């Protein structure tokens, strides 16, 4: 199975900060990489699909990049509602998909 | 509009089984797949398996293949996840989520989650 490793596992940041989260796949996955946001007690929400495509309704401060094995989620200016846990997911090996372990973004 | 509505919370004893449902509506069922995702308390998301709405095939991850059975009610667009031989480690929220049936897809709609608690 393809393993997905996110870094860091958690980070503290202030409103207005630029935040970057990394995700590395254990093998080549082209751009078959998705990002989800999960606020506490809530259902996960799709942010980015196929590495860099912004899901409808998601603010433009979120962006994704990368291909092959290394990917990045960037929040250009952190807002109060962005404090949450973020997960990457590979969909290269359909139907066996895998999530990263998550990155928790906390208030500094 | 697309909706995935899951059955309610369950409390089960160790060794028992549980079957939870995901009722879908608002889209063409056969054009999509339904996945199951587990989230243990305070933990991350784990992909468990899927049901291919186009051909009825199912696939579970290696970690869960002896634990789960994924089925469909053919009279309704409802997918079921059955968990057997429950233990405390199965206490979690279980989500169903939709995707297209091919690679490069993603979960665009999710159910509200079903909490399964395993306790003696």
mmCIF file of C-alpha atoms in Angstrom:
data_model
loop_
_atom_site.group_PDB
_atom_site.id
_atom_site.type_symbol
_atom_site.label_atom_id
_atom_site.label_comp_id
_atom_site.label_asym_id
_atom_site.label_seq_id
_atom_site.Cartn_x
_atom_site.Cartn_y
_atom_site.Cartn_z
ATOM 1 C CA UNK A 1 0.000 0.000 0.000
ATOM 2 C CA UNK A 2 1.086 3.555 -0.616
ATOM 3 C CA UNK A 3 1.939 5.377 2.609
ATOM 4 C CA UNK A 4 1.255 9.089 2.972
ATOM 5 C CA UNK A 5 3.365 11.089 5.431
ATOM 6 C CA UNK A 6 2.459 14.621 6.429
ATOM 7 C CA UNK A 7 4.690 17.166 8.096
ATOM 8 C CA UNK A 8 4.520 18.701 10.516
ATOM 9 C CA UNK A 9 2.048 16.748 12.648
ATOM 10 C CA UNK A 10 0.997 20.003 14.251
ATOM 11 C CA UNK A 11 1.846 23.664 14.051
ATOM 12 C CA UNK A 12 0.978 26.877 15.830
ATOM 13 C CA UNK A 13 0.317 29.985 13.809
ATOM 14 C CA UNK A 14 -1.290 33.393 14.092
ATOM 15 C CA UNK A 15 -4.118 34.914 12.102
ATOM 16 C CA UNK A 16 -2.645 36.351 8.924
ATOM 17 C CA UNK A 17 0.300 33.963 8.803
ATOM 18 C CA UNK A 18 1.234 32.004 5.702
ATOM 19 C CA UNK A 19 1.046 28.296 6.480
ATOM 20 C CA UNK A 20 2.536 25.404 4.531
ATOM 21 C CA UNK A 21 1.806 21.721 5.082
ATOM 22 C CA UNK A 22 3.727 18.990 3.305
ATOM 23 C CA UNK A 23 2.635 15.537 2.215
ATOM 24 C CA UNK A 24 4.937 12.867 0.854
ATOM 25 C CA UNK A 25 3.871 9.638 -0.853
ATOM 26 C CA UNK A 26 5.904 6.455 -0.493
ATOM 27 C CA UNK A 27 5.771 5.988 -4.261
ATOM 28 C CA UNK A 28 4.845 7.873 -7.401
ATOM 29 C CA UNK A 29 1.218 9.089 -7.481
ATOM 30 C CA UNK A 30 1.304 11.636 -10.346
ATOM 31 C CA UNK A 31 -1.058 14.418 -9.213
ATOM 32 C CA UNK A 32 -3.653 12.085 -7.674
ATOM 33 C CA UNK A 33 -3.554 13.925 -4.355
ATOM 34 C CA UNK A 34 -6.417 15.519 -2.440
ATOM 35 C CA UNK A 35 -6.539 17.750 0.640
ATOM 36 C CA UNK A 36 -9.318 17.836 3.234
ATOM 37 C CA UNK A 37 -10.032 20.087 6.190
ATOM 38 C CA UNK A 38 -11.710 18.810 9.334
ATOM 39 C CA UNK A 39 -12.807 21.206 12.035
ATOM 40 C CA UNK A 40 -13.360 19.730 15.527
ATOM 41 C CA UNK A 41 -16.508 17.633 15.671
ATOM 42 C CA UNK A 42 -17.271 18.205 12.009
ATOM 43 C CA UNK A 43 -17.311 16.176 8.822
ATOM 44 C CA UNK A 44 -14.207 16.397 6.607
ATOM 45 C CA UNK A 45 -14.456 18.891 3.748
ATOM 46 C CA UNK A 46 -12.701 18.686 0.377
ATOM 47 C CA UNK A 47 -10.395 21.642 -0.243
ATOM 48 C CA UNK A 48 -8.100 20.684 -3.117
ATOM 49 C CA UNK A 49 -8.265 17.804 -5.618
ATOM 50 C CA UNK A 50 -5.739 16.458 -8.105
ATOM 51 C CA UNK A 51 -2.996 18.331 -6.271
ATOM 52 C CA UNK A 52 -3.896 21.880 -7.287
ATOM 53 C CA UNK A 53 -7.582 22.225 -8.249
ATOM 54 C CA UNK A 54 -9.625 24.295 -5.819
ATOM 55 C CA UNK A 55 -12.980 22.767 -4.878
ATOM 56 C CA UNK A 56 -15.974 24.980 -5.563
ATOM 57 C CA UNK A 57 -16.748 27.276 -2.661
ATOM 58 C CA UNK A 58 -13.311 26.999 -1.063
ATOM 59 C CA UNK A 59 -11.599 30.352 -0.440
ATOM 60 C CA UNK A 60 -8.752 31.257 -2.785
ATOM 61 C CA UNK A 61 -6.306 31.603 0.125
ATOM 62 C CA UNK A 62 -6.017 27.814 -0.085
ATOM 63 C CA UNK A 63 -3.745 26.415 -2.773
ATOM 64 C CA UNK A 64 -2.045 23.143 -3.549
ATOM 65 C CA UNK A 65 1.005 22.159 -5.532
ATOM 66 C CA UNK A 66 3.263 19.235 -6.286
ATOM 67 C CA UNK A 67 3.472 16.085 -8.349
ATOM 68 C CA UNK A 68 5.114 12.696 -8.184
ATOM 69 C CA UNK A 69 5.729 12.132 -4.484
ATOM 70 C CA UNK A 70 5.911 15.587 -2.882
ATOM 71 C CA UNK A 71 2.963 17.891 -2.345
ATOM 72 C CA UNK A 72 2.168 21.081 -0.467
ATOM 73 C CA UNK A 73 -0.953 22.743 0.878
ATOM 74 C CA UNK A 74 -0.573 26.479 1.424
ATOM 75 C CA UNK A 75 -2.871 28.846 3.283
ATOM 76 C CA UNK A 76 -1.771 32.310 2.203
ATOM 77 C CA UNK A 77 -3.266 34.257 5.111
ATOM 78 C CA UNK A 78 -4.593 32.167 7.981
ATOM 79 C CA UNK A 79 -8.093 33.046 9.144
ATOM 80 C CA UNK A 80 -9.776 32.116 12.448
ATOM 81 C CA UNK A 81 -11.965 29.522 10.736
ATOM 82 C CA UNK A 82 -8.894 27.767 9.316
ATOM 83 C CA UNK A 83 -7.824 26.341 12.655
ATOM 84 C CA UNK A 84 -8.475 22.681 11.985
ATOM 85 C CA UNK A 85 -6.802 19.427 11.034
ATOM 86 C CA UNK A 86 -5.744 18.921 7.430
ATOM 87 C CA UNK A 87 -5.394 15.566 5.688
ATOM 88 C CA UNK A 88 -3.862 14.602 2.383
ATOM 89 C CA UNK A 89 -5.142 11.546 0.503
ATOM 90 C CA UNK A 90 -3.865 9.660 -2.523
ATOM 91 C CA UNK A 91 -6.305 8.334 -5.111
ATOM 92 C CA UNK A 92 -3.704 6.824 -7.451
ATOM 93 C CA UNK A 93 -4.256 3.217 -6.469
ATOM 94 C CA UNK A 94 -7.988 2.999 -7.062
ATOM 95 C CA UNK A 95 -9.835 1.693 -5.246
ATOM 96 C CA UNK A 96 -7.405 1.432 -2.336
ATOM 97 C CA UNK A 97 -6.895 5.006 -1.230
ATOM 98 C CA UNK A 98 -4.921 6.194 1.802
ATOM 99 C CA UNK A 99 -4.879 9.293 3.996
ATOM 100 C CA UNK A 100 -1.978 11.007 5.647
ATOM 101 C CA UNK A 101 -1.961 11.088 9.441
ATOM 102 C CA UNK A 102 -3.141 14.693 9.566
ATOM 103 C CA UNK A 103 -1.685 18.087 10.474
ATOM 104 C CA UNK A 104 -3.337 20.052 13.247
ATOM 105 C CA UNK A 105 -3.203 23.820 12.840
ATOM 106 C CA UNK A 106 -3.535 25.551 16.198
ATOM 107 C CA UNK A 107 -3.728 29.144 17.339
ATOM 108 C CA UNK A 108 -0.465 30.642 18.556
ATOM 109 C CA UNK B 1 -29.040 17.989 -4.132
ATOM 110 C CA UNK B 2 -26.570 15.264 -3.293
ATOM 111 C CA UNK B 3 -27.155 13.767 0.134
ATOM 112 C CA UNK B 4 -25.580 10.915 2.058
ATOM 113 C CA UNK B 5 -27.562 10.169 5.201
ATOM 114 C CA UNK B 6 -26.189 7.641 7.668
ATOM 115 C CA UNK B 7 -27.939 5.596 10.308
ATOM 116 C CA UNK B 8 -27.795 6.537 13.966
ATOM 117 C CA UNK B 9 -25.322 5.840 16.709
ATOM 118 C CA UNK B 10 -24.862 2.282 17.937
ATOM 119 C CA UNK B 11 -23.685 0.775 21.204
ATOM 120 C CA UNK B 12 -22.515 -2.820 21.014
ATOM 121 C CA UNK B 13 -20.883 -5.372 23.271
ATOM 122 C CA UNK B 14 -17.511 -6.919 22.434
ATOM 123 C CA UNK B 15 -17.860 -9.813 20.014
ATOM 124 C CA UNK B 16 -21.058 -8.520 18.466
ATOM 125 C CA UNK B 17 -21.591 -7.253 14.930
ATOM 126 C CA UNK B 18 -23.021 -3.980 13.699
ATOM 127 C CA UNK B 19 -24.433 -2.884 10.363
ATOM 128 C CA UNK B 20 -24.592 0.795 9.512
ATOM 129 C CA UNK B 21 -26.187 2.348 6.467
ATOM 130 C CA UNK B 22 -25.546 5.197 4.067
ATOM 131 C CA UNK B 23 -28.627 6.271 2.128
ATOM 132 C CA UNK B 24 -27.756 8.239 -0.998
ATOM 133 C CA UNK B 25 -29.878 10.575 -3.100
ATOM 134 C CA UNK B 26 -29.655 13.430 -5.573
ATOM 135 C CA UNK B 27 -27.321 11.810 -8.106
ATOM 136 C CA UNK B 28 -27.000 8.834 -10.426
ATOM 137 C CA UNK B 29 -25.944 6.037 -8.084
ATOM 138 C CA UNK B 30 -24.297 3.909 -10.767
ATOM 139 C CA UNK B 31 -21.935 6.717 -11.805
ATOM 140 C CA UNK B 32 -20.202 6.892 -8.444
ATOM 141 C CA UNK B 33 -18.641 4.868 -5.677
ATOM 142 C CA UNK B 34 -19.269 4.974 -1.952
ATOM 143 C CA UNK B 35 -16.323 4.687 0.389
ATOM 144 C CA UNK B 36 -16.173 4.042 4.116
ATOM 145 C CA UNK B 37 -13.751 5.971 6.325
ATOM 146 C CA UNK B 38 -13.068 5.378 10.003
ATOM 147 C CA UNK B 39 -12.021 7.882 12.644
ATOM 148 C CA UNK B 40 -11.199 6.563 16.085
ATOM 149 C CA UNK B 41 -11.452 9.030 18.998
ATOM 150 C CA UNK B 42 -8.757 11.683 18.698
ATOM 151 C CA UNK B 43 -7.253 9.935 15.674
ATOM 152 C CA UNK B 44 -7.000 10.555 11.949
ATOM 153 C CA UNK B 45 -8.978 9.342 8.971
ATOM 154 C CA UNK B 46 -8.546 5.766 7.783
ATOM 155 C CA UNK B 47 -9.829 4.559 4.428
ATOM 156 C CA UNK B 48 -11.620 1.237 4.956
ATOM 157 C CA UNK B 49 -13.128 0.208 1.647
ATOM 158 C CA UNK B 50 -15.461 1.030 -1.172
ATOM 159 C CA UNK B 51 -18.550 -0.020 -3.104
ATOM 160 C CA UNK B 52 -18.454 0.568 -6.867
ATOM 161 C CA UNK B 53 -21.939 1.749 -7.812
ATOM 162 C CA UNK B 54 -21.312 0.915 -11.475
ATOM 163 C CA UNK B 55 -20.616 -2.796 -11.193
ATOM 164 C CA UNK B 56 -21.343 -3.651 -7.557
ATOM 165 C CA UNK B 57 -17.742 -4.609 -6.787
ATOM 166 C CA UNK B 58 -16.358 -4.009 -3.331
ATOM 167 C CA UNK B 59 -12.821 -3.716 -2.020
ATOM 168 C CA UNK B 60 -11.587 -3.376 1.532
ATOM 169 C CA UNK B 61 -8.158 -2.269 2.618
ATOM 170 C CA UNK B 62 -5.875 -5.044 3.762
ATOM 171 C CA UNK B 63 -6.137 -3.752 7.340
ATOM 172 C CA UNK B 64 -9.917 -4.202 7.409
ATOM 173 C CA UNK B 65 -10.589 -7.037 4.981
ATOM 174 C CA UNK B 66 -11.336 -9.562 7.745
ATOM 175 C CA UNK B 67 -13.350 -7.020 9.706
ATOM 176 C CA UNK B 68 -15.813 -5.544 7.231
ATOM 177 C CA UNK B 69 -18.449 -6.448 4.697
ATOM 178 C CA UNK B 70 -19.736 -3.809 2.283
ATOM 179 C CA UNK B 71 -23.082 -4.419 0.608
ATOM 180 C CA UNK B 72 -25.911 -2.600 -1.150
ATOM 181 C CA UNK B 73 -29.679 -2.681 -0.872
ATOM 182 C CA UNK B 74 -30.650 -3.302 -4.487
ATOM 183 C CA UNK B 75 -34.114 -1.795 -3.978
ATOM 184 C CA UNK B 76 -32.665 1.487 -2.723
ATOM 185 C CA UNK B 77 -29.502 3.467 -3.229
ATOM 186 C CA UNK B 78 -28.225 2.508 0.184
ATOM 187 C CA UNK B 79 -24.817 1.058 1.001
ATOM 188 C CA UNK B 80 -24.096 -0.849 4.188
ATOM 189 C CA UNK B 81 -20.966 -1.389 6.251
ATOM 190 C CA UNK B 82 -21.022 -4.400 8.537
ATOM 191 C CA UNK B 83 -18.331 -4.820 11.167
ATOM 192 C CA UNK B 84 -17.867 -8.184 12.834
ATOM 193 C CA UNK B 85 -16.234 -9.403 16.040
ATOM 194 C CA UNK B 86 -16.298 -5.954 17.557
ATOM 195 C CA UNK B 87 -13.708 -4.931 20.110
ATOM 196 C CA UNK B 88 -13.024 -1.677 21.939
ATOM 197 C CA UNK B 89 -10.600 -0.755 19.137
ATOM 198 C CA UNK B 90 -13.581 -0.527 16.760
ATOM 199 C CA UNK B 91 -15.059 2.356 18.732
ATOM 200 C CA UNK B 92 -15.026 5.147 16.179
ATOM 201 C CA UNK B 93 -17.011 7.424 13.937
ATOM 202 C CA UNK B 94 -17.628 5.804 10.571
ATOM 203 C CA UNK B 95 -18.206 8.028 7.545
ATOM 204 C CA UNK B 96 -19.454 7.198 4.097
ATOM 205 C CA UNK B 97 -18.201 9.422 1.290
ATOM 206 C CA UNK B 98 -18.827 9.622 -2.433
ATOM 207 C CA UNK B 99 -16.343 9.649 -5.282
ATOM 208 C CA UNK B 100 -16.278 9.060 -8.993
ATOM 209 C CA UNK B 101 -15.299 5.500 -9.829
ATOM 210 C CA UNK B 102 -11.903 6.119 -11.404
ATOM 211 C CA UNK B 103 -8.477 7.184 -10.217
ATOM 212 C CA UNK B 104 -7.841 10.872 -9.714
ATOM 213 C CA UNK B 105 -11.133 11.179 -7.924
ATOM 214 C CA UNK B 106 -11.950 12.570 -4.493
ATOM 215 C CA UNK B 107 -14.626 12.585 -1.787
ATOM 216 C CA UNK B 108 -16.837 15.529 -2.674
ATOM 217 C CA UNK B 109 -19.780 14.610 -0.437
ATOM 218 C CA UNK B 110 -19.750 12.951 2.973
ATOM 219 C CA UNK B 111 -22.320 11.451 5.285
ATOM 220 C CA UNK B 112 -22.740 12.956 8.735
ATOM 221 C CA UNK B 113 -20.934 10.069 10.410
ATOM 222 C CA UNK B 114 -22.125 7.201 12.625
ATOM 223 C CA UNK B 115 -20.619 6.707 16.076
ATOM 224 C CA UNK B 116 -20.140 3.079 17.016
ATOM 225 C CA UNK B 117 -19.273 2.486 20.667
ATOM 226 C CA UNK B 118 -18.092 -0.944 21.753
ATOM 227 C CA UNK B 119 -18.331 -1.438 25.487
ATOM 228 C CA UNK B 120 -19.159 -4.229 27.875
#
